[in-house]
Tab-separated table of C-alpha atoms in Angstrom:
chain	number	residue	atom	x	y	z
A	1	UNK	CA	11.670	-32.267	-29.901
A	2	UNK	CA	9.032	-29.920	-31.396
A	3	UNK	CA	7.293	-30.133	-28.344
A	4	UNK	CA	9.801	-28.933	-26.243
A	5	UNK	CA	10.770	-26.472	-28.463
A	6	UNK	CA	7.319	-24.745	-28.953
A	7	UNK	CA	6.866	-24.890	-25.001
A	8	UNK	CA	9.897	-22.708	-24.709
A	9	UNK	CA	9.047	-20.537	-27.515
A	10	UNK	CA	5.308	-19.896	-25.659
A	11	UNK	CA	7.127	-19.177	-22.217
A	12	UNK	CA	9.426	-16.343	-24.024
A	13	UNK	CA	9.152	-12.714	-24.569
A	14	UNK	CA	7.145	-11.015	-27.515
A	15	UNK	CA	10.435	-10.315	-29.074
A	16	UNK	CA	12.666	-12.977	-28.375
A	17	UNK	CA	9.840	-15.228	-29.746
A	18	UNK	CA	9.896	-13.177	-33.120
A	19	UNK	CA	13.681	-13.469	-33.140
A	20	UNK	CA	13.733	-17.317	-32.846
A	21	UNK	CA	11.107	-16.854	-36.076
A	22	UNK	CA	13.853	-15.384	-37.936
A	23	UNK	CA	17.278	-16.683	-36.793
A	24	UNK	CA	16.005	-20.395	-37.338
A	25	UNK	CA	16.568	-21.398	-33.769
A	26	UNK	CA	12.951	-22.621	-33.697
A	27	UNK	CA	12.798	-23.018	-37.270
A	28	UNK	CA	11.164	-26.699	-35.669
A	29	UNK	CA	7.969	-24.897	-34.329
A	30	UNK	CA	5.332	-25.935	-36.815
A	31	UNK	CA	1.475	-24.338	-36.567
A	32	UNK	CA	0.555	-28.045	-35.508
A	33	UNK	CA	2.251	-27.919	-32.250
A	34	UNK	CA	0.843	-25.002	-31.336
A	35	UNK	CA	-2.936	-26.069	-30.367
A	36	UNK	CA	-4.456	-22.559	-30.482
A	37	UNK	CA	-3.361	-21.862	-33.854
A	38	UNK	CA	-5.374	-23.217	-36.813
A	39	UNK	CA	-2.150	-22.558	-39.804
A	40	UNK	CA	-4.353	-22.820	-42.858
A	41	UNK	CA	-2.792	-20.319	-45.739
A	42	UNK	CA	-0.295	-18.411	-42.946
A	43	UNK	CA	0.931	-14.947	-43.750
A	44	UNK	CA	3.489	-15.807	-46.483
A	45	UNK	CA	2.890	-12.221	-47.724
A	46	UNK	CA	3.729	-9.734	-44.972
A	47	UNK	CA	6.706	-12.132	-43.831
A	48	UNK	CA	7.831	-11.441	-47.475
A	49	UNK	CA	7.602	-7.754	-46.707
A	50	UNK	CA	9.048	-7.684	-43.150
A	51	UNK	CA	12.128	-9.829	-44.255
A	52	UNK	CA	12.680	-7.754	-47.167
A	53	UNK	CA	12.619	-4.350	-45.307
A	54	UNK	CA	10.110	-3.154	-47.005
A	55	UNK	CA	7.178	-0.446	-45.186
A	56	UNK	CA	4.711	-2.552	-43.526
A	57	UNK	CA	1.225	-1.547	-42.458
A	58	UNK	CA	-0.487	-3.449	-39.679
A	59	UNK	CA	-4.330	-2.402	-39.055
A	60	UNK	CA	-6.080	-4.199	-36.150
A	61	UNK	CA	-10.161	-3.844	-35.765
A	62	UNK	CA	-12.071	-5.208	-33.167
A	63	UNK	CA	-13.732	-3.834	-29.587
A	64	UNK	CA	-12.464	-2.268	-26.675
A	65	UNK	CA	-10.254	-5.922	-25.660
A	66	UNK	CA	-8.145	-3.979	-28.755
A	67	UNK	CA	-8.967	-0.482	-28.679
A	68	UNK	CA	-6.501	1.623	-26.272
A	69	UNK	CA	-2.820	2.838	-26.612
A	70	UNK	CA	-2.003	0.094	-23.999
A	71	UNK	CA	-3.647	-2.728	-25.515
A	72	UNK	CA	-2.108	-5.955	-27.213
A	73	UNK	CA	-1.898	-4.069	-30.410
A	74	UNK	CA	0.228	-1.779	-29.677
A	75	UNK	CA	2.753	-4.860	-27.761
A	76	UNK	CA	2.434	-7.005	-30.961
A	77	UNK	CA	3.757	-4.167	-32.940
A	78	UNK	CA	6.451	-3.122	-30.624
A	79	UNK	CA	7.579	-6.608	-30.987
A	80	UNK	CA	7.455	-6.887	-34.691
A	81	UNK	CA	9.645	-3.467	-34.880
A	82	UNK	CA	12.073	-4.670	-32.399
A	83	UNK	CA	12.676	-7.810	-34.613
A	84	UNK	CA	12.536	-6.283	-37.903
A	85	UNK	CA	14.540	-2.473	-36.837
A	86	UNK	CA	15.249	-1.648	-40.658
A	87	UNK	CA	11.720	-1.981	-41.431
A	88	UNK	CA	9.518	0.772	-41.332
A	89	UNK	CA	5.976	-0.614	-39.712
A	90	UNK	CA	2.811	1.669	-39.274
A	91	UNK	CA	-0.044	0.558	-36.795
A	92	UNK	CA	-3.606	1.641	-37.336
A	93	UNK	CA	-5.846	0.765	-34.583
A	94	UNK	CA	-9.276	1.762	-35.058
A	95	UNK	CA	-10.547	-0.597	-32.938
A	96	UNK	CA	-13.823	1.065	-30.841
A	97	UNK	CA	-15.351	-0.217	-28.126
A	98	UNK	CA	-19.129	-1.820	-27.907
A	99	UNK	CA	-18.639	-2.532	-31.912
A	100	UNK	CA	-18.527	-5.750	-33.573
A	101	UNK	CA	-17.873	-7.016	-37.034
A	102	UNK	CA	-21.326	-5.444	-38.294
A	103	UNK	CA	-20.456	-2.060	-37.724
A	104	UNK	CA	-16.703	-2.341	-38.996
A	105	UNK	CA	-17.475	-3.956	-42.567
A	106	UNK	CA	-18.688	-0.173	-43.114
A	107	UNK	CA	-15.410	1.694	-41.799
A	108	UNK	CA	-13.408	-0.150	-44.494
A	109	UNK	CA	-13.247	2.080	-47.447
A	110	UNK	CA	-13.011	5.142	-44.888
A	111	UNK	CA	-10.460	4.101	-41.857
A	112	UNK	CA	-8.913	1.150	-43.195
A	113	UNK	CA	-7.987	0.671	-47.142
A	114	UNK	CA	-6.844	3.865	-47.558
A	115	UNK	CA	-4.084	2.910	-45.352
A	116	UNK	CA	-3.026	-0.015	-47.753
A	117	UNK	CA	-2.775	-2.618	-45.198
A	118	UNK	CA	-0.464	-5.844	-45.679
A	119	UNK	CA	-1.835	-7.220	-42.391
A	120	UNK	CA	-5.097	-7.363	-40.729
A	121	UNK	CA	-5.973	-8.650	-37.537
A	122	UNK	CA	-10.016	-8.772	-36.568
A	123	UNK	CA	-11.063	-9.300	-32.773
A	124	UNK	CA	-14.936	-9.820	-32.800
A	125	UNK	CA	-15.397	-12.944	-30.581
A	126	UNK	CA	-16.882	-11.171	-27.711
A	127	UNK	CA	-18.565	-8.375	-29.210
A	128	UNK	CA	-20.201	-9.917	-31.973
A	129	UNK	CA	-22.195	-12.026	-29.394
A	130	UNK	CA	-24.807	-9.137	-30.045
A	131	UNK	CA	-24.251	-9.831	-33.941
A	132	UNK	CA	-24.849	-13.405	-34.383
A	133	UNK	CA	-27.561	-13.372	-37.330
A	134	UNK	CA	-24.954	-10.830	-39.600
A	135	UNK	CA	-21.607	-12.129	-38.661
A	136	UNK	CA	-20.329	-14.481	-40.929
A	137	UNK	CA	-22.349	-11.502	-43.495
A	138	UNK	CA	-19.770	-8.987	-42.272
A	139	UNK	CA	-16.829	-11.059	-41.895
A	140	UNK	CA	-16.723	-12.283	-45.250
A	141	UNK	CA	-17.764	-8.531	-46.497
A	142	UNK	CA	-14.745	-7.558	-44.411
A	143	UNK	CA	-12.435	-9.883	-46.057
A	144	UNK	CA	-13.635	-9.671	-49.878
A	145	UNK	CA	-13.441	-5.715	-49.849
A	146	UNK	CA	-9.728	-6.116	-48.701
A	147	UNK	CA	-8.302	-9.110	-51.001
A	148	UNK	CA	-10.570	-6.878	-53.981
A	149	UNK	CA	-8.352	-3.910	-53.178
A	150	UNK	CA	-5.284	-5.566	-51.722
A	151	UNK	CA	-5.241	-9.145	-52.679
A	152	UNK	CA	-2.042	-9.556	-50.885
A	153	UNK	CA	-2.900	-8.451	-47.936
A	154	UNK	CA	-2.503	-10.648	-45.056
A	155	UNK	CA	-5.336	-11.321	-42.535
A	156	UNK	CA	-5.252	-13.252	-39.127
A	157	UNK	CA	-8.582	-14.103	-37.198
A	158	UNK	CA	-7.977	-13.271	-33.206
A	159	UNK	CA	-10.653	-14.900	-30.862
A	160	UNK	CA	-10.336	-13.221	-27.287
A	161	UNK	CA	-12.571	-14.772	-24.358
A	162	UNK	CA	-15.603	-14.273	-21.712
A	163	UNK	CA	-15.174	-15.476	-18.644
A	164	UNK	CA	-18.476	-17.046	-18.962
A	165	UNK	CA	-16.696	-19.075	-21.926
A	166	UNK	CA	-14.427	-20.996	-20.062
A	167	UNK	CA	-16.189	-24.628	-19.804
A	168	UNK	CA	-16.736	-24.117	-23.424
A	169	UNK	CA	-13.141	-23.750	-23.948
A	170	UNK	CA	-12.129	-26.720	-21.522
A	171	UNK	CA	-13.879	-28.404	-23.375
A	172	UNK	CA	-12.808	-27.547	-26.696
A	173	UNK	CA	-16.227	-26.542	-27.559
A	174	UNK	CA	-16.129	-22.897	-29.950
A	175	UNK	CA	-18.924	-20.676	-29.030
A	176	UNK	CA	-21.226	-19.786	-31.647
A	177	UNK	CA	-19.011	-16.265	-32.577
A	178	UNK	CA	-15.823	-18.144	-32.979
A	179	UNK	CA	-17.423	-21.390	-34.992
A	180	UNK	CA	-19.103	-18.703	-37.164
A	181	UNK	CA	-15.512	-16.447	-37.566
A	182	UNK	CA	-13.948	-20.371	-38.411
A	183	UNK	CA	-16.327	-21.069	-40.835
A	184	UNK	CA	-15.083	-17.962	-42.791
A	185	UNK	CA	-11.295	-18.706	-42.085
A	186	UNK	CA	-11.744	-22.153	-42.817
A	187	UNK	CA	-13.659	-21.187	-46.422
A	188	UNK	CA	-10.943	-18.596	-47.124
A	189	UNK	CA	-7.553	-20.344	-45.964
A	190	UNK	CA	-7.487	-17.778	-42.977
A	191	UNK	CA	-5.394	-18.636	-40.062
A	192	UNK	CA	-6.467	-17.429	-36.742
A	193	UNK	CA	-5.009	-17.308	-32.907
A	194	UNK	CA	-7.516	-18.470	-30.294
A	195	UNK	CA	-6.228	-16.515	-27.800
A	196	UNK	CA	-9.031	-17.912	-25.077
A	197	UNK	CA	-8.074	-21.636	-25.177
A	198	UNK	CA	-4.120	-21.155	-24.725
A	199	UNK	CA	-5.551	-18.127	-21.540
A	200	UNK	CA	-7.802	-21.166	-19.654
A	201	UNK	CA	-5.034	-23.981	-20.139
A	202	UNK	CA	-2.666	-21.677	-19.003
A	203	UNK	CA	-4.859	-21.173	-16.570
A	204	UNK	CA	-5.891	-24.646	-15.361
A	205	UNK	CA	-2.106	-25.238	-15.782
A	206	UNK	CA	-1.724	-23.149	-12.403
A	207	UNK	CA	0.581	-20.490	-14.415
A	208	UNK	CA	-1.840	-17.630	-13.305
A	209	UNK	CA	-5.190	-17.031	-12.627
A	210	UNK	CA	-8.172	-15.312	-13.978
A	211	UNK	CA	-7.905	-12.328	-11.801
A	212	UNK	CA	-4.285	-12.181	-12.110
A	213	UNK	CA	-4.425	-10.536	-15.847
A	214	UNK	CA	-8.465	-9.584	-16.364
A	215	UNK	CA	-9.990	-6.397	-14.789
A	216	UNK	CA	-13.073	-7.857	-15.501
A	217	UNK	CA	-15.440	-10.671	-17.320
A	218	UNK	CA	-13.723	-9.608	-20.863
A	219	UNK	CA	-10.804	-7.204	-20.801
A	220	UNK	CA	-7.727	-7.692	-19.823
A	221	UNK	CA	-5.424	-5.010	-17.538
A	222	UNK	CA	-2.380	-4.180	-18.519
A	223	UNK	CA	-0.664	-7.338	-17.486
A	224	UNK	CA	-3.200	-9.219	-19.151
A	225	UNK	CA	-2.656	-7.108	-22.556
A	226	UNK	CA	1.147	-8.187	-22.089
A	227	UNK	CA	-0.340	-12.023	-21.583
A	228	UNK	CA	-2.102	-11.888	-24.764
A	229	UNK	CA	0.561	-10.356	-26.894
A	230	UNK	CA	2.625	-13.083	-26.128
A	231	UNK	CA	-0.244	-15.151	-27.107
A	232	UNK	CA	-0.426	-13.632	-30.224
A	233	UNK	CA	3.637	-13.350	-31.200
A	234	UNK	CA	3.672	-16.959	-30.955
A	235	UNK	CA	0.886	-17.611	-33.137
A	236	UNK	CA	2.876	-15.670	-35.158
A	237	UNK	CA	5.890	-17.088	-34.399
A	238	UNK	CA	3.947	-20.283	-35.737
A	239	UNK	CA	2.478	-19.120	-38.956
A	240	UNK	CA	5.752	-17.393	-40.040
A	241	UNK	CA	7.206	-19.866	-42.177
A	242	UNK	CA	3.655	-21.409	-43.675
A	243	UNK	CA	3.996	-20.926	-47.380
A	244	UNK	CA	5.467	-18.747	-50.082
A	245	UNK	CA	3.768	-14.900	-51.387
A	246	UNK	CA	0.437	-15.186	-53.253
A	247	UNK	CA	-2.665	-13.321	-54.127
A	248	UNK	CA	-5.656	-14.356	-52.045
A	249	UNK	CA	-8.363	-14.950	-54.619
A	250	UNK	CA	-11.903	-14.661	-53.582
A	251	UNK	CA	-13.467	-17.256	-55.592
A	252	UNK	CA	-17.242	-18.087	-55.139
A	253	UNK	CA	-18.636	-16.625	-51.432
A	254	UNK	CA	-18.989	-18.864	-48.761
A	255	UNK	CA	-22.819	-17.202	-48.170
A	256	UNK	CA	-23.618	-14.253	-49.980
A	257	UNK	CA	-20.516	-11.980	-50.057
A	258	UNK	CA	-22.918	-9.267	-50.398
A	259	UNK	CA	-21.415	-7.176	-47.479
A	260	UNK	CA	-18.202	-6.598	-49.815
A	261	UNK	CA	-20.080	-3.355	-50.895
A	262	UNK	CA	-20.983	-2.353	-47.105
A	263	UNK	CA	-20.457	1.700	-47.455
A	264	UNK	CA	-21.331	4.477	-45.331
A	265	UNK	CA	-24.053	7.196	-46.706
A	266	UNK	CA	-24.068	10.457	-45.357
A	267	UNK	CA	-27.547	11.743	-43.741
A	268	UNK	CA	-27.581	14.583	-46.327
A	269	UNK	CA	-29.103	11.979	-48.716
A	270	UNK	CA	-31.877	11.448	-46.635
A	271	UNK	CA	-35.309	13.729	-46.770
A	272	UNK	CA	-35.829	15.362	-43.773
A	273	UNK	CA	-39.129	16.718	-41.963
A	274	UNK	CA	-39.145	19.114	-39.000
A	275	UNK	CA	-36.115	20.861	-37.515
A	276	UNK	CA	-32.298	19.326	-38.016
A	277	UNK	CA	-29.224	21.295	-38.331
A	278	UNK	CA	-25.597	20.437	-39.412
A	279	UNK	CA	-22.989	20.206	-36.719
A	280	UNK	CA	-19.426	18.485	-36.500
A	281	UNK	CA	-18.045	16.209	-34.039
A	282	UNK	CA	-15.544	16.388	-32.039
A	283	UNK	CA	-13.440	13.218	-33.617
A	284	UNK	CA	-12.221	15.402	-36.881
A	285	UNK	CA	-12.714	12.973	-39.555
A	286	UNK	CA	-12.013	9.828	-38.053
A	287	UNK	CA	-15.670	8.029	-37.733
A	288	UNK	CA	-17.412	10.508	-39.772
A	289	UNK	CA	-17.476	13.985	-41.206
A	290	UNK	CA	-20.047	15.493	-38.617
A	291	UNK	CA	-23.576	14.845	-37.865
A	292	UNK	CA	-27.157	15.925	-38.656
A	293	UNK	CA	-28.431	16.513	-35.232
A	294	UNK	CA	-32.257	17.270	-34.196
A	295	UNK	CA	-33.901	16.949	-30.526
A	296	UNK	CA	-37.093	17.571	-31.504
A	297	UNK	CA	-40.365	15.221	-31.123
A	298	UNK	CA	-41.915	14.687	-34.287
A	299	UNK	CA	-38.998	15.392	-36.620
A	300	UNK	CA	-38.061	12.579	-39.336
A	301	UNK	CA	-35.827	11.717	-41.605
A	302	UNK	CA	-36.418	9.344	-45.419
A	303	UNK	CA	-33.807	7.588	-46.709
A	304	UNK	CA	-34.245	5.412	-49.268
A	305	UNK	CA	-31.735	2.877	-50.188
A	306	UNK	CA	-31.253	-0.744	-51.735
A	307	UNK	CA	-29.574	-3.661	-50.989
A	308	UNK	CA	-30.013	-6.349	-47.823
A	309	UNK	CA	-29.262	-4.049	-44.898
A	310	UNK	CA	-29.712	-0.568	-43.345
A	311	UNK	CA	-28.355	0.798	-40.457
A	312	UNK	CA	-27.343	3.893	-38.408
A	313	UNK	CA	-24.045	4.853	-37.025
A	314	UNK	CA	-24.718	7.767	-34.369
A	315	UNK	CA	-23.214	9.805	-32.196
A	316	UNK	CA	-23.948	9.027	-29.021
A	317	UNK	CA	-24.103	10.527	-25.200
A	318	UNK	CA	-25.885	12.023	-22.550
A	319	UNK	CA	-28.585	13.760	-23.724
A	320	UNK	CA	-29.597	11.154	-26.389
A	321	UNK	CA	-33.336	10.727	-26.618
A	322	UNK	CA	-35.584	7.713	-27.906
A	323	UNK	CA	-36.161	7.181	-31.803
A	324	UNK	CA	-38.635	4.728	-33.688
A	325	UNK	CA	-38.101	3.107	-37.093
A	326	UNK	CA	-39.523	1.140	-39.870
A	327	UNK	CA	-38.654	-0.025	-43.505
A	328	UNK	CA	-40.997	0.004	-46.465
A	329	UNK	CA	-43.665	1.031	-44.467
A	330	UNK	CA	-44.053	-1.621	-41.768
A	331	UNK	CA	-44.594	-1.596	-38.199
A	332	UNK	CA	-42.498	0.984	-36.249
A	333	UNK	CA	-39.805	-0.134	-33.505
A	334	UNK	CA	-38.886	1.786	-30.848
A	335	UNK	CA	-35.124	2.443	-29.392
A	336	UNK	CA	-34.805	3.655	-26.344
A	337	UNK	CA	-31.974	5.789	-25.589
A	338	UNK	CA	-28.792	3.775	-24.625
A	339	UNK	CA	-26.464	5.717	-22.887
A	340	UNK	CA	-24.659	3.629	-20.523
A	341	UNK	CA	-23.102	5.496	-17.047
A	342	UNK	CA	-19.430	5.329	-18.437
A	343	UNK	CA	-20.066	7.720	-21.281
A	344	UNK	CA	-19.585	11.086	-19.981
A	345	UNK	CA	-19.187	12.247	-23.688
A	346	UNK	CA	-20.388	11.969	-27.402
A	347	UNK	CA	-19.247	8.372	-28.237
A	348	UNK	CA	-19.704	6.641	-31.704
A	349	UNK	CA	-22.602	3.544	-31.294
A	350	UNK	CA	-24.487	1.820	-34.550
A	351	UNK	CA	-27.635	-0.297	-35.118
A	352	UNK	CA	-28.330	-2.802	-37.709
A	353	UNK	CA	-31.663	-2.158	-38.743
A	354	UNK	CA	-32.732	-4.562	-40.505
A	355	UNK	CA	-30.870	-7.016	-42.733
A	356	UNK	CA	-31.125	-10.183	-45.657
A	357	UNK	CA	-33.962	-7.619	-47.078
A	358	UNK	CA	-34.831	-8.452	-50.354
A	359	UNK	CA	-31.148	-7.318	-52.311
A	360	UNK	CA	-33.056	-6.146	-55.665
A	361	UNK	CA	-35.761	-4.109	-54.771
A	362	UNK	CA	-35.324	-0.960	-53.700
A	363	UNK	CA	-36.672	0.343	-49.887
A	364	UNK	CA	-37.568	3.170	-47.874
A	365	UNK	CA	-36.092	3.543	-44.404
A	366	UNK	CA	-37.970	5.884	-42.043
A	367	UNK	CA	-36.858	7.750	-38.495
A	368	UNK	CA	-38.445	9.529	-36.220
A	369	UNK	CA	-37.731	11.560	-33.278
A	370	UNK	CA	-40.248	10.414	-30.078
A	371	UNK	CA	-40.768	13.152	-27.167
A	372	UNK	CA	-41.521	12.495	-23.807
A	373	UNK	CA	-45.826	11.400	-23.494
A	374	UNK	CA	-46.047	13.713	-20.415
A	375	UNK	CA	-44.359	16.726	-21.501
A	376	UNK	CA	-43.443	16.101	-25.580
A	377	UNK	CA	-39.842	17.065	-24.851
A	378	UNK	CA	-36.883	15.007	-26.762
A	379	UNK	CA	-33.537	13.907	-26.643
A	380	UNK	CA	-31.460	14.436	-29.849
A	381	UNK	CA	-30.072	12.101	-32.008
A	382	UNK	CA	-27.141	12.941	-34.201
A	383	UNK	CA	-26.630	11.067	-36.874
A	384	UNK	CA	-23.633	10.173	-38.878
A	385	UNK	CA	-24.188	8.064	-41.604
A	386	UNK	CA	-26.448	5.622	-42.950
A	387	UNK	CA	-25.389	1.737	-43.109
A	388	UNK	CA	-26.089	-0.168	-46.518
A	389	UNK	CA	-24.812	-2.380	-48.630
A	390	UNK	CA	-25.570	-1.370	-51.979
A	391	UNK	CA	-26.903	-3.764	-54.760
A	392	UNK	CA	-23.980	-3.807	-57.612
């Protein structure tokens, strides 16, 4: 009977799946018989809240799969509103594209906790494929600094999908991303919603096919974003009645925990050589305040810092020109310029430096502006903030 039940809840709408959750007409559906949905502690606390009317903030983070007014966000939400009309829910999606996990451990204290969150979903699967040294680092920052300032705040691990994925996930095999993200949830009682196994079986089940709902390798079109909300709603569906309201305590860190004091630094506190001027941005105060912007060879900045990790968070576009860096006076490394074809404009882009430096001592991170060999001439770089993580 649960079987059958859970089928039919999967093969509903986002709402009418949130409005068995409530009536009780599939008060049978049990995380268990939904394979793609690892329970653990549920979301006991924003249920609480939705049920009981009271204002509800939702924040989803993760890469362009969840950045865009049309994305699964923005369905889940609509959903969650429908069912629950008489209470007031807020969305904040600062998801950004080409970022991972690393990069939003640092927009916590500035994008997210402000907003007092009671629910947080993270979508890093994909993207974090670039991040696998630091991601179970920035994952378990991301999750201390929240239950530290809001230790009933709900979080729910998402795991989207790569095409490239898909024998893994026939397989039941977790790529190295996800088994890192479910070593976390698994540590901290997290559920999560892997979004890519129920998409393949669906899949191999002849319900649709790839092309049908993806534009691409990775993100979904608009009838794919209305594919994975359901996904998601019934995951939610699932983990609805899993437990009773409690504080999530943070206990003894699964690795380090030392990203829980991941903060962004603005490039005033850095010494500066050669020519840089102030100048804002065109995103108000959404990534950062502005930038300190030079495009000429030669010109460096000093920052010194302490804790296991630097990085940059820039502003980046056509135009951009090659850096070099080093810490504590090693050898330098050179970044070329990344500005891929689709950015016609200033977008934001980061780079972990270097990280699991040695957390007590304290180091010197230096930048410098290359120019062309042939004719010395520079792109800029603009600068937003340093990345560290501060030793307490």
């Amino acid at each position: 009977m649960a079987t059958s039940t859970s089928w039919h809840v999967l093969q509903c709408s986002s709402a009418a799946i949130l409005t068995t959750l409530v009536t009780g007409i599939a008060s049978s559906v049990r995380a268990a018989d939904v394979q793609y949905v690892t329970p653990r502690s549920g979301i006991p606390n924003v249920m609480a809240r939705l049920r009981a009317g009271e204002p509800t903030t939702i924040a989803y983070l993760g890469g362009s799969i969840t950045a865009g007014a049309d994305a699964w966000p923005t369905l889940v939400t609509q959903a969650l509103k429908q069912e629950f009309p008489d209470t007031p829910i807020e969305m904040v999606n600062i998801a950004i594209g080409a970022t991972g996990s690393t990069l939003a451990a640092f927009r916590m204290d500035r994008e997210v906790l402000p907003k007092n969150p009671d629910l947080i979903f993270l979508e890093f699967a994909v993207n974090d494929w670039h991040s696998v040294p630091d991601c179970i680092d920035s994952y378990e920052g991301i999750l201390r600094k929240v239950w530290t300032a809001r230790p009933r705040c709900d979080i729910v691990f998402v795991h989207t999908t790569n095409q490239e994925w898909i024998d893994d996930l026939r397989n039941q095999r977790d790529v190295v991303t996800v088994r890192h993200h479910e070593a976390v949830a698994g540590y901290y009682g997290i559920p999560s919603i892997n979004i890519g196994r129920k998409f393949i079986a669906s899949i191999d089940a002849g319900e649709r096919t790839w092309d049908d709902v993806m534009g691409d390798t990775v993100h979904p079109h608009l009838k794919g974003h209305e594919v994975y909300a359901q996904i998601v709603n019934a995951g939610l569906a699932a983990l609805a009645g899993i437990g009773v309201p409690f504080d999530h305590d943070l206990g003894k860190p699964l690795y380090s925990g030392a990203w829980s004091t991941a903060t962004m630094v603005p490039p005033a506190a850095a010494e500066t050589t050669g020519q840089w001027a102030d100048q804002p941005v065109p995103w108000e105060a959404h990534f950062f305040d502005g930038v300190r912007i030079s495009d000429t060879a030669g010109s460096t900045l000093r920052f010194k810092f302490t804790g296991p990790v630097i990085g940059i968070f820039i502003g980046n576009g056509p135009g951009a020109g090659d850096i070099r860096w080093r810490v504590d006076g090693g050898d330098w490394t050179d970044i070329p310029a990344f500005v891929p074809d689709w950015w016609k404009d200033l977008h934001p882009f980061w780079w972990i430096l270097r990280s699991k430096l040695d957390v007590q001592a304290e180091h010197v991170l230096e930048i410098e502006i290359m120019g062309d060999p042939d004719t010395g001439k520079a792109g800029f770089l603009k600068l937003g903030a340093f990345l560290c993580v501060p030793t307490e």
